[in-house]
CSV table of C-alpha atoms in Angstrom, one decimal:
chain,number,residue,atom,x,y,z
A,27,UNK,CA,69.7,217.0,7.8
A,28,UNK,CA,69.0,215.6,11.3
A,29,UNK,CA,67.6,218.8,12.5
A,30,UNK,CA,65.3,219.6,9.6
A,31,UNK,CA,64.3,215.6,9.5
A,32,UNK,CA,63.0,215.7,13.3
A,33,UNK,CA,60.5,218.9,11.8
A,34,UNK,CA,58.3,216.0,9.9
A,35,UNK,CA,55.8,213.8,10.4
A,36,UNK,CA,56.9,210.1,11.2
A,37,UNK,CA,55.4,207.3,9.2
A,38,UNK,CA,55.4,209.0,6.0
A,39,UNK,CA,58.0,209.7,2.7
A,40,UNK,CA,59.3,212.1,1.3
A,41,UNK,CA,61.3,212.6,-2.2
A,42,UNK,CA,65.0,213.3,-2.1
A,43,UNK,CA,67.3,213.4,-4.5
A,44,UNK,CA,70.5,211.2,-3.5
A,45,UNK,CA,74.3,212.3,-5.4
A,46,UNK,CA,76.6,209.2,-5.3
A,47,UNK,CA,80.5,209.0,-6.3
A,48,UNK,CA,82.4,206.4,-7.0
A,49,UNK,CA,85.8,206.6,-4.5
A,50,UNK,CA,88.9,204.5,-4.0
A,51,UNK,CA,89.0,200.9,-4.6
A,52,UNK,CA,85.4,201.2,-6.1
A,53,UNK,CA,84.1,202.5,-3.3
A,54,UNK,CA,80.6,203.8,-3.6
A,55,UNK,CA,80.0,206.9,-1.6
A,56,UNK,CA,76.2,208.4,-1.5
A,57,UNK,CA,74.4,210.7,0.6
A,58,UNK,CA,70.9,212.8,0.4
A,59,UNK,CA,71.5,216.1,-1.6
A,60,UNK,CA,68.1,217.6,-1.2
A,61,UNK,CA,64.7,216.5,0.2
A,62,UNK,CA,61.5,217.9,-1.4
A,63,UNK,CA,60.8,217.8,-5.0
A,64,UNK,CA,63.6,218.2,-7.4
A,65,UNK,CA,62.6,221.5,-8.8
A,66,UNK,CA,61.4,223.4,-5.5
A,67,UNK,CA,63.4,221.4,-2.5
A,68,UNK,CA,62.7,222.2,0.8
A,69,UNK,CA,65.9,221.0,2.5
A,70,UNK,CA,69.4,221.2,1.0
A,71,UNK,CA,72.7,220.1,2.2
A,72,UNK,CA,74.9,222.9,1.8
A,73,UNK,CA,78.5,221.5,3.4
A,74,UNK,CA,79.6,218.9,0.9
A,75,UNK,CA,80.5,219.4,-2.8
A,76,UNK,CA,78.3,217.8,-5.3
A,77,UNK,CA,80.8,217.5,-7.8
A,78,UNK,CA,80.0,216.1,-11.1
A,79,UNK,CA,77.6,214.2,-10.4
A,80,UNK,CA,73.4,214.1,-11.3
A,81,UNK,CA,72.2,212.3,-8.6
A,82,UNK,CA,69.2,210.3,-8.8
A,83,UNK,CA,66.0,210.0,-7.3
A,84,UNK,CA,65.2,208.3,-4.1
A,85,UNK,CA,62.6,207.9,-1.3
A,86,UNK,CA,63.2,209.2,2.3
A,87,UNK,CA,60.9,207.0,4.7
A,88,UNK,CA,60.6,208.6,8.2
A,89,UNK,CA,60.2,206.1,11.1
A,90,UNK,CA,58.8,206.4,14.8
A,91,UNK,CA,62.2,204.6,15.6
A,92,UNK,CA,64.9,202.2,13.6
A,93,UNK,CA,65.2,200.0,16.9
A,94,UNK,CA,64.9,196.2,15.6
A,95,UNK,CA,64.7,197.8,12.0
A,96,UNK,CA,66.8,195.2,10.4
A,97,UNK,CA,66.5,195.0,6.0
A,98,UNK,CA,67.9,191.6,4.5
A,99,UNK,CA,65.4,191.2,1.2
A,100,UNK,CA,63.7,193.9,-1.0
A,101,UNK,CA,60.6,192.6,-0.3
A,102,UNK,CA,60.8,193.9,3.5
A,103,UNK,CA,61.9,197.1,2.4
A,104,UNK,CA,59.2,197.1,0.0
A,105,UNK,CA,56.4,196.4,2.8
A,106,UNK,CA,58.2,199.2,4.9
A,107,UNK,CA,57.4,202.0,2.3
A,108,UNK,CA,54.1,200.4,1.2
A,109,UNK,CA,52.5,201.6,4.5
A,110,UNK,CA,53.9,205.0,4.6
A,111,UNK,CA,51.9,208.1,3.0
A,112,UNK,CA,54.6,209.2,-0.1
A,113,UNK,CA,53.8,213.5,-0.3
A,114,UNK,CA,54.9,215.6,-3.1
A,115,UNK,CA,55.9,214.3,-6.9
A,116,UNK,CA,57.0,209.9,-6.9
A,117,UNK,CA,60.7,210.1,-6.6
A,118,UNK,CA,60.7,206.3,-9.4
A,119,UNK,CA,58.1,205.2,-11.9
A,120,UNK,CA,57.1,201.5,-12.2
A,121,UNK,CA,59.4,200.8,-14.8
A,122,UNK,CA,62.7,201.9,-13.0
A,123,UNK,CA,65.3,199.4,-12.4
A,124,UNK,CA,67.1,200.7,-9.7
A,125,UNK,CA,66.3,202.8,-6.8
A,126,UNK,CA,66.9,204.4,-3.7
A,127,UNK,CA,65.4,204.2,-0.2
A,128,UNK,CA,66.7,206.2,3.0
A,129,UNK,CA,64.7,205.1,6.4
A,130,UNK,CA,65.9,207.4,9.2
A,131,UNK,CA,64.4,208.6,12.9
A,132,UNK,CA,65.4,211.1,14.8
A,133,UNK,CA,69.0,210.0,15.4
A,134,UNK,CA,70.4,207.5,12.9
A,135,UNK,CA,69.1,206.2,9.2
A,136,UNK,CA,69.6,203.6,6.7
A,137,UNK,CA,70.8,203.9,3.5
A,138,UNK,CA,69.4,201.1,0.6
A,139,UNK,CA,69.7,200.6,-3.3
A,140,UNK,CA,67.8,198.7,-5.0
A,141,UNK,CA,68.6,197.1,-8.6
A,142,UNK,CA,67.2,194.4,-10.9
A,143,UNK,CA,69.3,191.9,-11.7
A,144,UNK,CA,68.4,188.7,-14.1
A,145,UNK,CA,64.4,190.0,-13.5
A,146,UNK,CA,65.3,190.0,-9.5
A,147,UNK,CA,64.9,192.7,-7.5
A,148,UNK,CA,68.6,192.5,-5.2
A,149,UNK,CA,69.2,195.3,-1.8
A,150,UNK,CA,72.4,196.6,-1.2
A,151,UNK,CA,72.7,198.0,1.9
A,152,UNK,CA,75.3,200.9,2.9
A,153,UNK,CA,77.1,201.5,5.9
A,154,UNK,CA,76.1,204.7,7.4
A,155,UNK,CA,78.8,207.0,8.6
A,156,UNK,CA,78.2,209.4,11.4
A,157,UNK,CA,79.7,213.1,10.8
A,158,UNK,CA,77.7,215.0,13.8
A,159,UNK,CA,80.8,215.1,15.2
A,160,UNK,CA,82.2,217.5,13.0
A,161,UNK,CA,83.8,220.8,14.3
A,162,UNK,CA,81.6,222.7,11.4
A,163,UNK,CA,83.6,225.2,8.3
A,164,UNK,CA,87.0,224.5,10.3
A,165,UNK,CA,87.6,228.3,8.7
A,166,UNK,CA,87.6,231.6,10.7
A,167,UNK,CA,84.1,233.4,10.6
A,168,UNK,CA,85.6,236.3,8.5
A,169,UNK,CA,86.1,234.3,5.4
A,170,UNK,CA,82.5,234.1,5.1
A,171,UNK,CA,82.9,237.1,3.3
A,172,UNK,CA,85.0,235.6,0.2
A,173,UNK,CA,81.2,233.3,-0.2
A,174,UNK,CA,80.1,237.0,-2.3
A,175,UNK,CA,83.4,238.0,-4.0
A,176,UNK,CA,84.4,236.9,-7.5
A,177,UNK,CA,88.3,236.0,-8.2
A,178,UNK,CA,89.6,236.5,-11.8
A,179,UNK,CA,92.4,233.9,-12.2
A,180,UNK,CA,94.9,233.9,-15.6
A,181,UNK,CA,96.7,231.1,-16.1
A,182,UNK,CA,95.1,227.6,-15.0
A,183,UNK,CA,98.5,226.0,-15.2
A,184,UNK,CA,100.4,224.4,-12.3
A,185,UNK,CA,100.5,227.4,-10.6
A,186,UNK,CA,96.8,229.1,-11.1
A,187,UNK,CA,95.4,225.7,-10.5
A,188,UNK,CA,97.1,225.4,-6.9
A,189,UNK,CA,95.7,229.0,-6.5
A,190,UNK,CA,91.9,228.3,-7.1
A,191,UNK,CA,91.6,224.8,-5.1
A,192,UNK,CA,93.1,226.7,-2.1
A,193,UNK,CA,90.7,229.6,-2.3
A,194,UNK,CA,87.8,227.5,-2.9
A,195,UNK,CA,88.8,225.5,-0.2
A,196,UNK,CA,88.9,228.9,1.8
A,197,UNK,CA,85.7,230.2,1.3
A,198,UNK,CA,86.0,232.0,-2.7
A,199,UNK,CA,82.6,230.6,-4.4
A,200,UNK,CA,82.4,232.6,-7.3
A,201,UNK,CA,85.8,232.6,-9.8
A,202,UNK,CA,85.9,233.2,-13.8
A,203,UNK,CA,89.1,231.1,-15.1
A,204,UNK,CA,91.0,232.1,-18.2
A,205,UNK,CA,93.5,229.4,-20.1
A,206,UNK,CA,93.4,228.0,-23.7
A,207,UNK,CA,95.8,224.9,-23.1
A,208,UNK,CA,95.1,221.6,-22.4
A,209,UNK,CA,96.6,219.1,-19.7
A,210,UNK,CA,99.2,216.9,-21.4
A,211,UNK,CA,101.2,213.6,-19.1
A,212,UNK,CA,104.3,216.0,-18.3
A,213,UNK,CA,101.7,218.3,-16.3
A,214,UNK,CA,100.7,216.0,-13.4
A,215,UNK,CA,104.0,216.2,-11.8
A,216,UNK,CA,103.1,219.7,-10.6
A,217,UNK,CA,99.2,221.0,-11.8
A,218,UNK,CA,96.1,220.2,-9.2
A,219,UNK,CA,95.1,218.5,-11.9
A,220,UNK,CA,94.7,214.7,-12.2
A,221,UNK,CA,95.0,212.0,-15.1
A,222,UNK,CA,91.3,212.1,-14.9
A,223,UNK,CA,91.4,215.4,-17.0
A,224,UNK,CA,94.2,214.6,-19.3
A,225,UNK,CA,93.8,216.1,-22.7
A,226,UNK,CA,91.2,218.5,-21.4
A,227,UNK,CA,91.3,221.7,-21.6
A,228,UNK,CA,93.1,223.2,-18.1
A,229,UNK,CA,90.3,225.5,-17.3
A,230,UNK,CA,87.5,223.1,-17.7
A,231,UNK,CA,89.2,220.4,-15.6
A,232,UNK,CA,89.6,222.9,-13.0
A,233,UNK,CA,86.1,223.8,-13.0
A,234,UNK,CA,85.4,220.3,-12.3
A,235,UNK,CA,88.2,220.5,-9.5
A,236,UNK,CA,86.7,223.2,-7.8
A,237,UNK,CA,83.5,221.7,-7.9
A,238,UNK,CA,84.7,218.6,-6.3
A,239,UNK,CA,86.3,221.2,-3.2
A,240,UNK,CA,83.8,222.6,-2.4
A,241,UNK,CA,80.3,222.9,-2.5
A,242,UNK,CA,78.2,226.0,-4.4
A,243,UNK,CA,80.9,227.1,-6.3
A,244,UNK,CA,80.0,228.8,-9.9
A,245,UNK,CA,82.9,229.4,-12.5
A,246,UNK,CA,83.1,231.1,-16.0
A,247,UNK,CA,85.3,229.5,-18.2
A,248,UNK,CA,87.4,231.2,-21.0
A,249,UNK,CA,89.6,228.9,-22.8
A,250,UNK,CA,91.5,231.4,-24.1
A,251,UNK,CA,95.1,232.5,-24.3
A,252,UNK,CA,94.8,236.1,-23.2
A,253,UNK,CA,98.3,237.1,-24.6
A,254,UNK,CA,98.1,235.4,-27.8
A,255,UNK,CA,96.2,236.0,-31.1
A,256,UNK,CA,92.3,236.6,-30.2
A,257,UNK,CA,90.0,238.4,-32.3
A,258,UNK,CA,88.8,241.9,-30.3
A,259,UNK,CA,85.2,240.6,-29.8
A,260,UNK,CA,86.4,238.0,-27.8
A,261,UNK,CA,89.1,239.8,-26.2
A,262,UNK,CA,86.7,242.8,-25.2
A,263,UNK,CA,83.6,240.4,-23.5
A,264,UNK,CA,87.0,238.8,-21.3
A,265,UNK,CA,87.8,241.7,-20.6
A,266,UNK,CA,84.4,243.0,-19.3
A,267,UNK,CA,84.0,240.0,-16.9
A,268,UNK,CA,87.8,240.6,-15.4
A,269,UNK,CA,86.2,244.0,-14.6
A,270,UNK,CA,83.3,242.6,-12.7
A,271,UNK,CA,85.9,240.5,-10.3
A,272,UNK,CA,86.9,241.5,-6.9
A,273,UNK,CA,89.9,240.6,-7.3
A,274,UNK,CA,92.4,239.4,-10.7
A,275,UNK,CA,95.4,237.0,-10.0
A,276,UNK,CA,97.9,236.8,-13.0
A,277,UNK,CA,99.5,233.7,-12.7
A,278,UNK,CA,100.8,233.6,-16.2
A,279,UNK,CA,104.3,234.7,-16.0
A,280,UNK,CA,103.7,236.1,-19.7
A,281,UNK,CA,104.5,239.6,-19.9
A,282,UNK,CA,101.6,240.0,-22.5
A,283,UNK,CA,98.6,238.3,-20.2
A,284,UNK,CA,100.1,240.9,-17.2
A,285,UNK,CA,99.1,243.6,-19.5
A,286,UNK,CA,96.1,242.9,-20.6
A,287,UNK,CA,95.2,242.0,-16.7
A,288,UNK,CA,96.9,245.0,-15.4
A,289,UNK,CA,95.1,246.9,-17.5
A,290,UNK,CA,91.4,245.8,-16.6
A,291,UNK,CA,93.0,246.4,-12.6
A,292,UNK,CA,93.8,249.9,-13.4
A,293,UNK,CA,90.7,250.4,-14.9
A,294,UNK,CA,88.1,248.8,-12.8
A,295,UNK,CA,89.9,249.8,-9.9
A,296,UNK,CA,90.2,246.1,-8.8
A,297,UNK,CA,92.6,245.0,-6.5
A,298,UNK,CA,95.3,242.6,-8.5
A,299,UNK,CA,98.4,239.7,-7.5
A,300,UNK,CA,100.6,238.6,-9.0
A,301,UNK,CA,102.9,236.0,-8.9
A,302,UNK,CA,105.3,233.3,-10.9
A,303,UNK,CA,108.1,230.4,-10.2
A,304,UNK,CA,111.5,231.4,-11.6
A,305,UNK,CA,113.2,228.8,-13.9
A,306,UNK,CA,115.3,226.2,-12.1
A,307,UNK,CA,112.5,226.4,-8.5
A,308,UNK,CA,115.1,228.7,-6.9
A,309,UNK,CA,112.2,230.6,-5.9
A,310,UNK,CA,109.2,232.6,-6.9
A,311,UNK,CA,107.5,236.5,-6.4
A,312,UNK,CA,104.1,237.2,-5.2
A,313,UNK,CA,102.9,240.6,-5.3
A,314,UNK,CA,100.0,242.9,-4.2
A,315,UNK,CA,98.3,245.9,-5.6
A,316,UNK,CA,95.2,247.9,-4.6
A,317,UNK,CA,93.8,250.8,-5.9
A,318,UNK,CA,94.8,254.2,-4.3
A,319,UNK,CA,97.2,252.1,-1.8
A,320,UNK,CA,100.2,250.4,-3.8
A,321,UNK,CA,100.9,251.8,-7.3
A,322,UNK,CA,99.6,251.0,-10.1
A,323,UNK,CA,100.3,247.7,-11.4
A,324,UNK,CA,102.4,248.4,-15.0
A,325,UNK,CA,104.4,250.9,-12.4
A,326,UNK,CA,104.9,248.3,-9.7
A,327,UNK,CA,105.9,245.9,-12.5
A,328,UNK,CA,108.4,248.5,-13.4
A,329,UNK,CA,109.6,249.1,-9.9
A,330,UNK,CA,110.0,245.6,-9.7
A,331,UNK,CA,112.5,245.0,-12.8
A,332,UNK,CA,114.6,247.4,-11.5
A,333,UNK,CA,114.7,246.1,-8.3
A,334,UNK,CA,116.1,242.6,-10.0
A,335,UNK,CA,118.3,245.1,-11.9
A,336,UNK,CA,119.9,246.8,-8.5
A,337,UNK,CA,120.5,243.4,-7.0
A,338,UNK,CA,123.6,242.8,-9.0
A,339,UNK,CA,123.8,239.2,-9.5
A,340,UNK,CA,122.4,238.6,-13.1
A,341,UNK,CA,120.1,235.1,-13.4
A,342,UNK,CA,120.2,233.3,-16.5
A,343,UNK,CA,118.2,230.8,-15.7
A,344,UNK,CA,115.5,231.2,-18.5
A,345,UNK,CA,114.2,228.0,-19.7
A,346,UNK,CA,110.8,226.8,-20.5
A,347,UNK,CA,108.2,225.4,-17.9
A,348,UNK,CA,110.2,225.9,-14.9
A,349,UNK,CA,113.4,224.4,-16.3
A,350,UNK,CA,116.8,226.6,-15.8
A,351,UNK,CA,119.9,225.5,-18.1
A,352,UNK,CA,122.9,226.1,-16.8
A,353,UNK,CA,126.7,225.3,-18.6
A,354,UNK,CA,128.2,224.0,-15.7
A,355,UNK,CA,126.1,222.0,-14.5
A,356,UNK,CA,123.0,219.8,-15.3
A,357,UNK,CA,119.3,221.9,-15.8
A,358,UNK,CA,117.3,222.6,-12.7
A,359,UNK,CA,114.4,222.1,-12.5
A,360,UNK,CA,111.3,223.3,-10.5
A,361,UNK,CA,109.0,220.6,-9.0
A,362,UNK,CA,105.7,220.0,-7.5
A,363,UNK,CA,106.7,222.0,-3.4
A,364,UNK,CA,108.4,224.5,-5.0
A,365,UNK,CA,105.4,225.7,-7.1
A,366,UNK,CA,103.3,225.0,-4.4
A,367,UNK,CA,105.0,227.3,-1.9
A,368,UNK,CA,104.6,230.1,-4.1
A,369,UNK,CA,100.8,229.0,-4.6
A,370,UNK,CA,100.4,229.1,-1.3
A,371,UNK,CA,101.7,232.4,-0.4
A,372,UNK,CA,100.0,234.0,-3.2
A,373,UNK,CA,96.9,232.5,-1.9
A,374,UNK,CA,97.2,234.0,1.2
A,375,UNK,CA,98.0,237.0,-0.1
A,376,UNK,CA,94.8,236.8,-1.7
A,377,UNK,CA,92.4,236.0,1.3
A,378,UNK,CA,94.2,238.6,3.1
A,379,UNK,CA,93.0,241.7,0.1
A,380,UNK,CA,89.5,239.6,0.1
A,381,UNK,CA,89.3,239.9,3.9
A,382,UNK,CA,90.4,242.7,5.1
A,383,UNK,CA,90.2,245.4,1.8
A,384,UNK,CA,91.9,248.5,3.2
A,385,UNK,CA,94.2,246.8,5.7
A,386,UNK,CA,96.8,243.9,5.3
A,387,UNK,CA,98.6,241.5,8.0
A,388,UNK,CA,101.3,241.7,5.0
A,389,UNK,CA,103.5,244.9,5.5
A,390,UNK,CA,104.9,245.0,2.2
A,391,UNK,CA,103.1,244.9,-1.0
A,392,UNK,CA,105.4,242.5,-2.5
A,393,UNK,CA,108.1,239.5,-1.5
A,394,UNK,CA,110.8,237.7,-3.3
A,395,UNK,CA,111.1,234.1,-1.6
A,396,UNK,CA,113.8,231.6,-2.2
A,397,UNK,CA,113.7,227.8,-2.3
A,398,UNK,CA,117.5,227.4,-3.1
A,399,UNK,CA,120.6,229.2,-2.1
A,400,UNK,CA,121.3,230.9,-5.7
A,401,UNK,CA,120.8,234.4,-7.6
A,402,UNK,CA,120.3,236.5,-4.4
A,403,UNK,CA,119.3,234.0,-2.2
A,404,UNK,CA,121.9,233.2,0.6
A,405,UNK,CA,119.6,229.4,1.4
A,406,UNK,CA,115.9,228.1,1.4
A,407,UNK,CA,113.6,229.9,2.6
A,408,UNK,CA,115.5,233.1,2.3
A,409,UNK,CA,112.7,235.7,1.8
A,410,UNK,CA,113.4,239.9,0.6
A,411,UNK,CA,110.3,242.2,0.6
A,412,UNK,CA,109.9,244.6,-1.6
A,413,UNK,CA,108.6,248.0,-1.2
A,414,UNK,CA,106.5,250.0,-4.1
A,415,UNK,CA,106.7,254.0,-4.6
A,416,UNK,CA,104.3,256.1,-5.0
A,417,UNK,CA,104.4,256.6,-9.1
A,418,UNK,CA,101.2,257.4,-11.4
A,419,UNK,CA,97.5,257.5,-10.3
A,420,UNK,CA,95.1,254.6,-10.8
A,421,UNK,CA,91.9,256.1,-12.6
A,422,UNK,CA,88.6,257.1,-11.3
A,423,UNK,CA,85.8,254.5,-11.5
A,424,UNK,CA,84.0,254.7,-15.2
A,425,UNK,CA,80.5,254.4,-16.0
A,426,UNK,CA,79.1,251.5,-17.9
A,427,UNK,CA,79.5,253.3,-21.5
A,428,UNK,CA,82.5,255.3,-20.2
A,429,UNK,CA,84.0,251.5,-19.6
A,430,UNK,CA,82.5,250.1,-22.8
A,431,UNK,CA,84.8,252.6,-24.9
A,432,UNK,CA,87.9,251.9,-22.7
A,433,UNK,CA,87.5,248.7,-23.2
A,434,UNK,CA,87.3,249.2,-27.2
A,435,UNK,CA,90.2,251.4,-26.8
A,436,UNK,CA,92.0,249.4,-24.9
A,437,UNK,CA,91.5,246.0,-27.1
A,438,UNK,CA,92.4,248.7,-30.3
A,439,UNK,CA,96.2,249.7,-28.7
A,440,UNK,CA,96.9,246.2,-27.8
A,441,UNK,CA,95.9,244.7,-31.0
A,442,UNK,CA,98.0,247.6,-32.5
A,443,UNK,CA,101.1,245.7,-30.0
A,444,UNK,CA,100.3,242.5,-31.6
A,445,UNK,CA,100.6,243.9,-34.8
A,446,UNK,CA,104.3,245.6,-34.3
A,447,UNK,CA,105.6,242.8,-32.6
């Protein structure tokens, strides 16, 4: 904003549109979003997340110099812009009641609201904080390609959530999020989400999330649950936008959602991960498939299985959201770390395929990591990787009506599924 502000002419204004938050301890927290008209601006900031917020309209008033500038009643700000020349569309009417008012130079600014209160116009003015300093993305320069690919994610629960945040935070700008439940008190003890979005539907609370990461981020919400009863219309347009991602992440742990993402991998030919918490938070599996590289991903699943199966030691930990009963002792219990180290490493799992495609800093496609010593772990931390076999061929690419009739085909067998089971 500094750079593009010593471009224009001093001693005139200029419209700007100004987002504000409300922070900790009602701390208001404001700062200019775009100069130039609304509609067509001609400056934008681009490095900080707009979140939900509308803005509002304000006045940028450029000054030879803010030396001895000093603001203490409206009516001295209000002979300040008085003498400047205002260009493009008036950023307030007459009969506003509050408005904003930035005066900056060529190094510093100061930052004003203005408000009527009992038919008295009152000034608050803000303390201006200084970010020059700041060391720019703090990301390396090859995640700037994730800005132009597209992540499916299934599953926006405590797991999938930690997955988005971190990818957005990476660099990921453009995700479509799949989940038909909605965030209930027992969820904030592990999900990204706050109580801000309780009884909100998970995938639109994590829109908002991701919004409030990072800035320029677009998402398509389904609020759906992909492996339960949903009509084939529905099912088949879901379908069609997994196919348009660069990459699908189940993070489900449902057999039935795996499918139905598998599936849409195999077909499109997209690269897909996968990855779950077992019962008790003795651990977790993330796993990596690409087209033409690892096998396909109902195979891999299969090769997986049996890999559990070989190991010899039998877990019965199966309980419900992350909870492992056991009959000699009390239930364990996966918590907030443990379902965050599996987020994490299926998040970098994830840049890596998004980065580097055809290559991988991972040389296996898939790992087994423990957080306690129990089933085949010998302690935390204890990690086995797992390698895939070649076994079946992923498909050749499809055309659009060649993919239209999979898709129909594909939502007809599964439905077929639901019916049997």
């Amino acid at each position: 904003m500094r750079d593009y502000i010593a471009t224009l002419e001093s001693g005139c204004g200029y419209p700007c549109h100004i987002v504000e938050t409300l922070g900790p301890r009602r701390t208001w927290t404001a700062y200019v979003a775009s100069i130039g008209p609304l509609a067509t601006p001609v400056w934008q900031e681009d490095a900080i997340p707009p979140g939900d917020s509308q803005g509002s309209p304000g006045l940028l008033v450029l000054l030879p110099s803010l030396d001895g500038v000093v603001v203490s009643e409206q009516e001295h700000l209000d002979r300040i812009v008085a003498s400047m020349a205002v260009g493009g569309e008036a950023p307030a009417n007459d009969t506003a009641t509050s408005r904003f008012t930035v005066l900056a130079d060529a190094t510093a600014a100061q930052f004003y609201f203005s408000f009527v209160h009992e038919a008295t116009w009152k000034l608050l003015h803000y303390r201006t904080i200084d970010i020059s300093t700041e060391t720019g993305t703090r990301l390396p320069e090859s995640y700037a390609a994730m800005a132009g690919k597209r992540v499916g994610i299934v599953g926006c629960g405590s797991l999938g959530s930690k997955i988005a945040a971190s990818l957005a935070r990476s660099g990921v700008r453009q995700f479509v999020l799949i989940d038909d439940d909605i965030l209930k008190p027992g969820n904030l003890a592990r999900n990204e989400l706050g109580a801000e979005s309780l009884g909100a539907h998970k995938a639109d609370a994590l829109e908002e999330r991701l919004r409030a990461v990072a800035p320029k981020v677009t998402v398509e919400v389904w609020r759906v649950d992909l492996g339960g009863q949903e009509s084939s219309g529905s099912t088949a347009t879901i379908l069609d936008a997994l196919a348009e991602c660069s990459l699908l992440i189940d993070a489900t742990a449902d057999p039935q959602a795996f499918n139905f993402v598998a599936s849409v991998a195999r077909r499109a030919r997209s690269p897909m991960i996968w990855s779950e918490v077992y019962a008790g938070g003795i651990g977790g599996f993330v796993a990596r498939l690409r087209p033409g590289i690892e096998p396909p991903p109902h195979a891999a699943r299969r090769q997986y299985l049996a890999w559990c199966r070989s190991q010899g030691v039998p877990w019965h930990g199966q309980g419900d959201d992350y909870d492992a009963h056991r009959d000699d002792g009390p239930p364990l219990i996966a918590d907030d770390a443990d379902v965050a180290v599996i987020a994490a490493h299926t998040s970098r799992m994830a840049i890596d395929v998004l980065v580097r495609s055809d290559t991988s800093i991972f040389p296996h496609p898939a790992y087994v990591i423990g957080l306690a010593a129990d089933w085949v772990f010998d302690e935390p931390f204890d990690t086995r990787p797992i390698d895939f076999f070649a076994e079946g061929e992923w498909p050749l690419p499809v055309s659009g009506e060649q993919a239209g009739a999979a898709l129909e085909y594909l939502v007809s067998l599964l439905d077929r599924a639901d019916y049997a089971d």
